[in-house]
């Protein structure tokens, strides 16, 4: 297993342990006190834990090397795992909204203790630290999964902040705010889930994963290349595959043109660690034609 997958799994394991602790504290106190917003936040943390387990398994599978049937490797398994996270967020949001409406129909008098505030403030600080840690490691490792989970953890920070605000209102005998806050939490979670789904469906649909301007900047530093076009990228942010058409002078021999293409590939892979392969179609400046002409 390479360093990338080992580092990603290490981050996931740290996050998993902390999410289990936070979920246990929030659900336990939420059930004990009857405060739905705390329970909702706890279920969100519990779902985070399950998502971490799925992510850990996905990273383990995606670390498998390329084989005959999977020449591009298994990196996109991370995108599938992220999609499962997005779907699970939407499902748990539905459950929270259902319970909130039940609270409206059957209102209760709620009491919040100092212990409740301590639990929520502590978990808030943990989530802030986790979000920053995951984002930093996600960018460093170019892991779509860690970045997606960091975005979700940011929503957890907002959710817990709203819960704390709601608890203050409950302290002032505004118990009706508990289901209202719970619905707000659910909507925030839904928004995060949709964003995660959108980003990772783009990966599975082979949307561009790298700005083409970066590629042009590298290629045009090489003498003898007149033009590049039809530049496309696909894969994940940690595994990028590039293909392009490269126009060279008609004066170049086949060997010289091939050497230019090899240099382009080498420079792109050297400049960007995430670039795994570059496929180049060589064209002569006097022989460019559209593929449609062959039909």
PDB file of C-alpha atoms in Angstrom, residues 7 56 93 103 120 131 152 169 198 241 244 283:
ATOM      1  CA  UNK A   7      -2.238   8.515   5.134  1.00  0.00           C
ATOM      2  CA  UNK A  56     -12.084   3.272   5.129  1.00  0.00           C
ATOM      3  CA  UNK A  93     -32.439  14.425   7.236  1.00  0.00           C
ATOM      4  CA  UNK A 103     -42.723  17.348  18.215  1.00  0.00           C
ATOM      5  CA  UNK A 120     -22.342  20.645  22.786  1.00  0.00           C
ATOM      6  CA  UNK A 131     -12.798  20.126   9.653  1.00  0.00           C
ATOM      7  CA  UNK A 152     -19.603  17.681   5.785  1.00  0.00           C
ATOM      8  CA  UNK A 169     -33.815  29.636  23.717  1.00  0.00           C
ATOM      9  CA  UNK A 198     -22.983  16.648  -7.410  1.00  0.00           C
ATOM     10  CA  UNK A 241      -5.496  11.241 -17.002  1.00  0.00           C
ATOM     11  CA  UNK A 244      -4.800  16.057 -26.271  1.00  0.00           C
ATOM     12  CA  UNK A 283      -0.791  16.332 -35.993  1.00  0.00           C
TER      13      UNK A 283
END
